[in-house]
PDB file of C-alpha atoms in Angstrom:
ATOM      1  CA  MET M   1       0.000   0.000   0.000  1.00  0.00           C
ATOM      2  CA  LEU M   2       2.823   2.406   0.874  1.00  0.00           C
ATOM      3  CA  GLU M   3       4.539   1.647  -2.417  1.00  0.00           C
ATOM      4  CA  GLU M   4       1.343   2.393  -4.339  1.00  0.00           C
ATOM      5  CA  MET M   5       0.824   5.626  -2.419  1.00  0.00           C
ATOM      6  CA  ASP M   6       4.426   6.698  -3.052  1.00  0.00           C
ATOM      7  CA  ALA M   7       4.009   5.996  -6.764  1.00  0.00           C
ATOM      8  CA  GLY M   8       0.689   7.852  -6.828  1.00  0.00           C
ATOM      9  CA  VAL M   9       2.173  10.948  -5.196  1.00  0.00           C
ATOM     10  CA  GLY M  10       4.991  10.812  -7.715  1.00  0.00           C
ATOM     11  CA  ARG M  11       2.528  10.698 -10.619  1.00  0.00           C
ATOM     12  CA  LEU M  12       0.624  13.631  -9.144  1.00  0.00           C
ATOM     13  CA  LEU M  13       3.736  15.779  -8.804  1.00  0.00           C
ATOM     14  CA  GLY M  14       4.870  14.721 -12.260  1.00  0.00           C
ATOM     15  CA  GLY M  15       1.491  15.731 -13.677  1.00  0.00           C
ATOM     16  CA  LEU M  16       1.749  19.201 -12.124  1.00  0.00           C
ATOM     17  CA  LYS M  17       5.181  19.628 -13.687  1.00  0.00           C
ATOM     18  CA  ALA M  18       3.974  18.425 -17.077  1.00  0.00           C
ATOM     19  CA  LEU M  19       1.105  20.925 -16.978  1.00  0.00           C
ATOM     20  CA  GLY M  20       3.509  23.719 -16.093  1.00  0.00           C
ATOM     21  CA  ILE M  21       1.691  24.630 -12.867  1.00  0.00           C
ATOM     22  CA  GLU M  22       3.970  23.162 -10.195  1.00  0.00           C
ATOM     23  CA  ASP M  23       5.292  26.635  -9.291  1.00  0.00           C
ATOM     24  CA  ASN M  24       1.763  27.911  -8.701  1.00  0.00           C
ATOM     25  CA  THR M  25       0.258  24.944  -6.871  1.00  0.00           C
ATOM     26  CA  TYR M  26       0.274  23.922  -3.222  1.00  0.00           C
ATOM     27  CA  VAL M  27       0.389  20.235  -2.409  1.00  0.00           C
ATOM     28  CA  VAL M  28      -0.561  19.189   1.128  1.00  0.00           C
ATOM     29  CA  PHE M  29       0.004  15.685   2.443  1.00  0.00           C
ATOM     30  CA  THR M  30      -1.443  14.656   5.791  1.00  0.00           C
ATOM     31  CA  ALA M  31      -3.504  11.958   7.502  1.00  0.00           C
ATOM     32  CA  ASP M  32      -6.863  12.037   9.256  1.00  0.00           C
ATOM     33  CA  ASN M  33      -5.738  10.074  12.328  1.00  0.00           C
ATOM     34  CA  GLY M  34      -2.899   8.142  13.852  1.00  0.00           C
ATOM     35  CA  GLY M  35      -2.165   4.592  12.812  1.00  0.00           C
ATOM     36  CA  ARG M  36      -3.618   1.410  14.214  1.00  0.00           C
ATOM     37  CA  GLY M  37      -2.049   0.078  17.360  1.00  0.00           C
ATOM     38  CA  SER M  38      -1.413  -3.314  15.792  1.00  0.00           C
ATOM     39  CA  MET M  39      -2.082  -5.155  12.558  1.00  0.00           C
ATOM     40  CA  PRO M  40      -3.938  -8.467  12.348  1.00  0.00           C
ATOM     41  CA  GLY M  41      -1.445 -11.303  12.202  1.00  0.00           C
ATOM     42  CA  SER M  42       1.498  -9.123  13.214  1.00  0.00           C
ATOM     43  CA  ASP M  43       4.075 -10.132  15.807  1.00  0.00           C
ATOM     44  CA  ALA M  44       2.772  -8.952  19.189  1.00  0.00           C
ATOM     45  CA  ARG M  45       6.362  -8.664  20.418  1.00  0.00           C
ATOM     46  CA  ARG M  46       7.142  -5.847  17.985  1.00  0.00           C
ATOM     47  CA  LEU M  47       6.928  -2.208  19.008  1.00  0.00           C
ATOM     48  CA  PRO M  48       3.478  -0.597  18.502  1.00  0.00           C
ATOM     49  CA  GLY M  49       3.000   1.032  15.115  1.00  0.00           C
ATOM     50  CA  ASN M  50       2.918   4.561  16.541  1.00  0.00           C
ATOM     51  CA  HIS M  51       5.986   4.160  18.740  1.00  0.00           C
ATOM     52  CA  PRO M  52       7.347   6.218  20.444  1.00  0.00           C
ATOM     53  CA  LEU M  53       3.950   7.890  20.885  1.00  0.00           C
ATOM     54  CA  THR M  54       1.242   6.330  23.039  1.00  0.00           C
ATOM     55  CA  GLY M  55      -2.224   5.631  21.685  1.00  0.00           C
ATOM     56  CA  GLU M  56      -3.697   4.768  18.326  1.00  0.00           C
ATOM     57  CA  LYS M  57      -6.495   5.517  15.890  1.00  0.00           C
ATOM     58  CA  HIS M  58      -9.732   6.688  17.590  1.00  0.00           C
ATOM     59  CA  MET M  59      -7.818   7.846  20.695  1.00  0.00           C
ATOM     60  CA  LEU M  60      -6.976  11.429  21.650  1.00  0.00           C
ATOM     61  CA  LEU M  61      -3.551  10.487  22.955  1.00  0.00           C
ATOM     62  CA  GLU M  62      -0.776  11.778  20.689  1.00  0.00           C
ATOM     63  CA  GLY M  63      -0.498   8.433  18.887  1.00  0.00           C
ATOM     64  CA  GLY M  64      -4.077   8.921  17.738  1.00  0.00           C
ATOM     65  CA  ILE M  65      -3.959  12.547  16.606  1.00  0.00           C
ATOM     66  CA  ARG M  66      -0.342  13.478  15.809  1.00  0.00           C
ATOM     67  CA  VAL M  67       0.141  12.799  12.101  1.00  0.00           C
ATOM     68  CA  PRO M  68       2.459  13.751   9.214  1.00  0.00           C
ATOM     69  CA  PHE M  69       1.846  17.158   7.638  1.00  0.00           C
ATOM     70  CA  LEU M  70       3.906  18.031   4.559  1.00  0.00           C
ATOM     71  CA  VAL M  71       3.499  21.036   2.269  1.00  0.00           C
ATOM     72  CA  ARG M  72       5.080  21.952  -1.060  1.00  0.00           C
ATOM     73  CA  GLY M  73       4.272  25.128  -2.939  1.00  0.00           C
ATOM     74  CA  PRO M  74       5.127  28.764  -3.709  1.00  0.00           C
ATOM     75  CA  SER M  75       7.292  30.422  -1.033  1.00  0.00           C
ATOM     76  CA  VAL M  76       7.432  27.285   1.147  1.00  0.00           C
ATOM     77  CA  PRO M  77      11.087  27.090   2.259  1.00  0.00           C
ATOM     78  CA  ALA M  78      12.786  23.880   1.136  1.00  0.00           C
ATOM     79  CA  ASP M  79      13.749  21.405   3.869  1.00  0.00           C
ATOM     80  CA  ALA M  80      12.128  23.614   6.528  1.00  0.00           C
ATOM     81  CA  VAL M  81      10.574  22.194   9.689  1.00  0.00           C
ATOM     82  CA  CYS M  82       7.814  23.943  11.639  1.00  0.00           C
ATOM     83  CA  HIS M  83       6.827  22.870  15.157  1.00  0.00           C
ATOM     84  CA  VAL M  84       3.652  24.976  15.480  1.00  0.00           C
ATOM     85  CA  PRO M  85       0.699  22.645  16.250  1.00  0.00           C
ATOM     86  CA  VAL M  86      -2.071  22.781  13.631  1.00  0.00           C
ATOM     87  CA  ALA M  87      -5.132  20.698  12.775  1.00  0.00           C
ATOM     88  CA  SER M  88      -6.734  19.471   9.582  1.00  0.00           C
ATOM     89  CA  TYR M  89      -9.723  21.729  10.227  1.00  0.00           C
ATOM     90  CA  ASP M  90      -7.376  24.637   9.465  1.00  0.00           C
ATOM     91  CA  LEU M  91      -7.200  23.595   5.814  1.00  0.00           C
ATOM     92  CA  LEU M  92     -10.452  25.199   4.629  1.00  0.00           C
ATOM     93  CA  ALA M  93      -9.440  28.633   5.894  1.00  0.00           C
ATOM     94  CA  THR M  94      -5.940  28.070   4.528  1.00  0.00           C
ATOM     95  CA  PHE M  95      -7.065  27.169   1.010  1.00  0.00           C
ATOM     96  CA  TYR M  96      -9.489  30.100   1.004  1.00  0.00           C
ATOM     97  CA  ASP M  97      -6.679  32.463   1.971  1.00  0.00           C
ATOM     98  CA  LEU M  98      -4.276  31.011  -0.613  1.00  0.00           C
ATOM     99  CA  ALA M  99      -6.983  31.462  -3.260  1.00  0.00           C
ATOM    100  CA  SER M 100      -7.094  35.191  -2.357  1.00  0.00           C
ATOM    101  CA  GLY M 101     -10.465  35.051  -0.655  1.00  0.00           C
ATOM    102  CA  THR M 102     -11.307  38.364   0.964  1.00  0.00           C
ATOM    103  CA  ALA M 103     -14.825  38.034   2.421  1.00  0.00           C
ATOM    104  CA  ARG M 104     -15.089  36.981   6.051  1.00  0.00           C
ATOM    105  CA  LEU M 105     -15.728  33.263   6.425  1.00  0.00           C
ATOM    106  CA  PRO M 106     -18.874  32.202   8.314  1.00  0.00           C
ATOM    107  CA  ALA M 107     -18.435  32.136  12.091  1.00  0.00           C
ATOM    108  CA  GLU M 108     -19.183  28.399  12.242  1.00  0.00           C
ATOM    109  CA  VAL M 109     -16.092  27.599  10.156  1.00  0.00           C
ATOM    110  CA  ASP M 110     -13.400  26.195  12.429  1.00  0.00           C
ATOM    111  CA  GLY M 111      -9.701  26.789  11.939  1.00  0.00           C
ATOM    112  CA  VAL M 112      -7.420  29.571  10.764  1.00  0.00           C
ATOM    113  CA  SER M 113      -5.220  30.145   7.734  1.00  0.00           C
ATOM    114  CA  LEU M 114      -1.791  28.525   7.905  1.00  0.00           C
ATOM    115  CA  LYS M 115      -0.478  30.778   5.134  1.00  0.00           C
ATOM    116  CA  PRO M 116       1.938  32.604   7.500  1.00  0.00           C
ATOM    117  CA  LEU M 117       3.571  29.263   8.328  1.00  0.00           C
ATOM    118  CA  PHE M 118       3.819  28.387   4.639  1.00  0.00           C
ATOM    119  CA  LYS M 119       5.589  31.704   4.114  1.00  0.00           C
ATOM    120  CA  GLY M 120       8.205  30.962   6.757  1.00  0.00           C
ATOM    121  CA  ALA M 121       6.716  32.029  10.118  1.00  0.00           C
ATOM    122  CA  ARG M 122       7.656  29.654  12.918  1.00  0.00           C
ATOM    123  CA  GLU M 123       5.650  30.966  15.890  1.00  0.00           C
ATOM    124  CA  ALA M 124       2.043  30.206  16.828  1.00  0.00           C
ATOM    125  CA  THR M 125       1.486  33.935  17.350  1.00  0.00           C
ATOM    126  CA  ALA M 126       1.713  34.342  13.563  1.00  0.00           C
ATOM    127  CA  LEU M 127      -1.670  32.633  13.250  1.00  0.00           C
ATOM    128  CA  ALA M 128      -4.970  34.404  13.808  1.00  0.00           C
ATOM    129  CA  ARG M 129      -6.241  31.709  16.168  1.00  0.00           C
ATOM    130  CA  PRO M 130      -8.341  33.771  18.609  1.00  0.00           C
ATOM    131  CA  ASP M 131      -8.095  31.479  21.629  1.00  0.00           C
ATOM    132  CA  ARG M 132      -4.645  29.978  20.940  1.00  0.00           C
ATOM    133  CA  SER M 133      -6.211  26.556  21.396  1.00  0.00           C
ATOM    134  CA  LEU M 134      -6.705  23.370  19.414  1.00  0.00           C
ATOM    135  CA  PHE M 135      -9.767  21.285  20.246  1.00  0.00           C
ATOM    136  CA  PHE M 136     -10.482  17.583  19.765  1.00  0.00           C
ATOM    137  CA  HIS M 137     -13.748  15.797  20.560  1.00  0.00           C
ATOM    138  CA  ARG M 138     -14.584  12.096  20.357  1.00  0.00           C
ATOM    139  CA  PRO M 139     -18.131  11.847  21.754  1.00  0.00           C
ATOM    140  CA  THR M 140     -18.529   8.151  20.936  1.00  0.00           C
ATOM    141  CA  ARG M 141     -15.306   7.431  22.804  1.00  0.00           C
ATOM    142  CA  GLY M 142     -16.228   9.613  25.756  1.00  0.00           C
ATOM    143  CA  GLU M 143     -13.236  11.923  25.639  1.00  0.00           C
ATOM    144  CA  SER M 144     -12.148  15.390  24.530  1.00  0.00           C
ATOM    145  CA  ALA M 145      -8.889  17.308  24.543  1.00  0.00           C
ATOM    146  CA  ILE M 146      -7.586  20.840  24.319  1.00  0.00           C
ATOM    147  CA  ARG M 147      -4.042  21.918  23.508  1.00  0.00           C
ATOM    148  CA  GLN M 148      -2.636  25.310  24.408  1.00  0.00           C
ATOM    149  CA  SER M 149       1.019  25.896  23.531  1.00  0.00           C
ATOM    150  CA  ASP M 150       2.968  22.973  25.006  1.00  0.00           C
ATOM    151  CA  TYR M 151       0.170  21.799  27.316  1.00  0.00           C
ATOM    152  CA  LYS M 152      -2.595  19.330  26.589  1.00  0.00           C
ATOM    153  CA  LEU M 153      -5.590  18.557  28.794  1.00  0.00           C
ATOM    154  CA  LEU M 154      -7.300  15.229  28.184  1.00  0.00           C
ATOM    155  CA  VAL M 155     -10.852  14.963  29.565  1.00  0.00           C
ATOM    156  CA  LYS M 156     -12.878  11.792  29.954  1.00  0.00           C
ATOM    157  CA  TRP M 157     -16.646  12.055  30.354  1.00  0.00           C
ATOM    158  CA  ASP M 158     -18.935  10.105  32.683  1.00  0.00           C
ATOM    159  CA  GLY M 159     -21.817   9.678  30.218  1.00  0.00           C
ATOM    160  CA  ASN M 160     -24.048  12.206  32.011  1.00  0.00           C
ATOM    161  CA  GLY M 161     -22.351  15.335  30.721  1.00  0.00           C
ATOM    162  CA  GLY M 162     -19.906  15.512  33.608  1.00  0.00           C
ATOM    163  CA  VAL M 163     -16.152  15.188  33.762  1.00  0.00           C
ATOM    164  CA  ALA M 164     -15.129  11.750  35.004  1.00  0.00           C
ATOM    165  CA  SER M 165     -11.402  12.474  34.986  1.00  0.00           C
ATOM    166  CA  ARG M 166      -8.813  14.770  33.477  1.00  0.00           C
ATOM    167  CA  ALA M 167      -5.070  14.679  32.895  1.00  0.00           C
ATOM    168  CA  LEU M 168      -2.682  17.500  32.038  1.00  0.00           C
ATOM    169  CA  TYR M 169       0.525  16.828  30.116  1.00  0.00           C
ATOM    170  CA  GLN M 170       3.391  19.019  28.962  1.00  0.00           C
ATOM    171  CA  LEU M 171       4.132  17.522  25.563  1.00  0.00           C
ATOM    172  CA  GLY M 172       7.533  19.112  25.092  1.00  0.00           C
ATOM    173  CA  THR M 173       8.984  17.097  27.956  1.00  0.00           C
ATOM    174  CA  ASP M 174       6.467  14.236  27.958  1.00  0.00           C
ATOM    175  CA  PRO M 175       5.354  13.543  24.343  1.00  0.00           C
ATOM    176  CA  ARG M 176       4.383   9.966  25.243  1.00  0.00           C
ATOM    177  CA  GLU M 177       1.932  11.244  27.892  1.00  0.00           C
ATOM    178  CA  GLU M 178       3.261   8.626  30.272  1.00  0.00           C
ATOM    179  CA  GLY M 179       4.922  10.959  32.753  1.00  0.00           C
ATOM    180  CA  ARG M 180       3.376  12.587  35.782  1.00  0.00           C
ATOM    181  CA  ASP M 181      -0.107  14.014  35.361  1.00  0.00           C
ATOM    182  CA  LEU M 182       0.179  17.743  36.105  1.00  0.00           C
ATOM    183  CA  ALA M 183      -3.544  18.364  36.695  1.00  0.00           C
ATOM    184  CA  GLN M 184      -3.156  18.614  40.466  1.00  0.00           C
ATOM    185  CA  GLN M 185       0.239  20.297  40.495  1.00  0.00           C
ATOM    186  CA  GLN M 186      -0.989  22.940  38.040  1.00  0.00           C
ATOM    187  CA  ALA M 187      -4.661  22.936  38.984  1.00  0.00           C
ATOM    188  CA  GLU M 188      -5.226  26.561  37.982  1.00  0.00           C
ATOM    189  CA  ARG M 189      -3.975  25.900  34.451  1.00  0.00           C
ATOM    190  CA  ALA M 190      -6.037  22.720  34.226  1.00  0.00           C
ATOM    191  CA  ASP M 191      -9.143  24.625  35.383  1.00  0.00           C
ATOM    192  CA  ARG M 192      -8.627  27.337  32.746  1.00  0.00           C
ATOM    193  CA  MET M 193      -8.120  24.813  29.984  1.00  0.00           C
ATOM    194  CA  GLU M 194     -11.147  22.773  31.058  1.00  0.00           C
ATOM    195  CA  ALA M 195     -13.301  25.918  31.101  1.00  0.00           C
ATOM    196  CA  ALA M 196     -12.081  26.854  27.607  1.00  0.00           C
ATOM    197  CA  LEU M 197     -12.845  23.353  26.347  1.00  0.00           C
ATOM    198  CA  LEU M 198     -16.343  23.313  27.833  1.00  0.00           C
ATOM    199  CA  SER M 199     -17.046  26.793  26.444  1.00  0.00           C
ATOM    200  CA  TYR M 200     -15.952  25.738  22.967  1.00  0.00           C
ATOM    201  CA  LEU M 201     -17.998  22.534  22.949  1.00  0.00           C
ATOM    202  CA  LYS M 202     -21.058  24.515  24.020  1.00  0.00           C
ATOM    203  CA  ALA M 203     -20.452  27.233  21.411  1.00  0.00           C
ATOM    204  CA  VAL M 204     -20.285  24.749  18.526  1.00  0.00           C
ATOM    205  CA  GLN M 205     -23.152  22.649  19.909  1.00  0.00           C
ATOM    206  CA  ALA M 206     -20.918  19.594  19.972  1.00  0.00           C
ATOM    207  CA  GLU M 207     -22.487  16.168  20.213  1.00  0.00           C
ATOM    208  CA  PRO M 208     -22.676  15.174  23.893  1.00  0.00           C
ATOM    209  CA  ALA M 209     -20.083  12.617  24.920  1.00  0.00           C
ATOM    210  CA  ARG M 210     -21.603   9.259  25.727  1.00  0.00           C
ATOM    211  CA  GLY M 211     -18.927   8.304  28.199  1.00  0.00           C
ATOM    212  CA  PRO M 212     -17.450   4.850  28.751  1.00  0.00           C
ATOM    213  CA  ALA M 213     -20.534   3.489  30.520  1.00  0.00           C
ATOM    214  CA  ALA M 214     -22.903   4.427  27.680  1.00  0.00           C
ATOM    215  CA  ALA M 215     -20.487   3.245  25.013  1.00  0.00           C
ATOM    216  CA  LYS M 216     -20.084  -0.097  26.748  1.00  0.00           C
ATOM    217  CA  GLY M 217     -23.826  -0.626  26.801  1.00  0.00           C
ATOM    218  CA  LYS M 218     -24.318   0.258  23.146  1.00  0.00           C
ATOM    219  CA  GLY M 219     -26.336  -2.293  21.214  1.00  0.00           C
ATOM    220  CA  LYS M 220     -27.663  -4.134  24.242  1.00  0.00           C
ATOM    221  CA  GLY M 221     -31.316  -3.416  23.638  1.00  0.00           C
ATOM    222  CA  LYS M 222     -34.049  -6.049  23.706  1.00  0.00           C
ATOM    223  CA  LYS M 223     -33.995  -8.622  20.966  1.00  0.00           C
ATOM    224  CA  LYS M 224     -36.746  -8.435  18.420  1.00  0.00           C
ATOM    225  CA  GLY M 225     -39.019 -11.415  18.302  1.00  0.00           C
TER     226      GLY M 225
END
């Protein structure tokens, strides 16, 4: 599969060159989620597929949401690396900006333009993200997360709209999210981040999280006669 994808990307880039538009075209390569934790039939003794990150597809741990993000296009510096956290929901605003859109996007559109990063900016302050936060919500899995700068708060729901537990990690020093939970040590920060997360979920009318108890009981209704 990887060989076919590599060949397909090569054909795409070759097609842009043949059409004479490679110098006026942005190509973005990313993924919608982290990889699976294991593959059927694989050797269980091998390292997990997302190593060294913890977690996998469908989870909000870094192994489930940190993915490749590559960009090629006009003014994108060659061989440059940018460490500013972004999300795939930034792409709509980005493409609109790159296409010279000028009208204000509807308020319900999430994300901000990443054009400043494409042009060489390397600080999160270069983006017009009003709350300096990235939000993630998995209602069917009973968890949500918010990232602000180097900190990430992971919230698990109880199925009744309440917070069952929360954990605060500093990803720069603990990217595997296996170190000490900072939620008690930095309770004020955790409280602010939780309030920002709850405010955002309310503002966008997010689907209520079912929580682990509700998810576990899914599909256990009465049998039809």
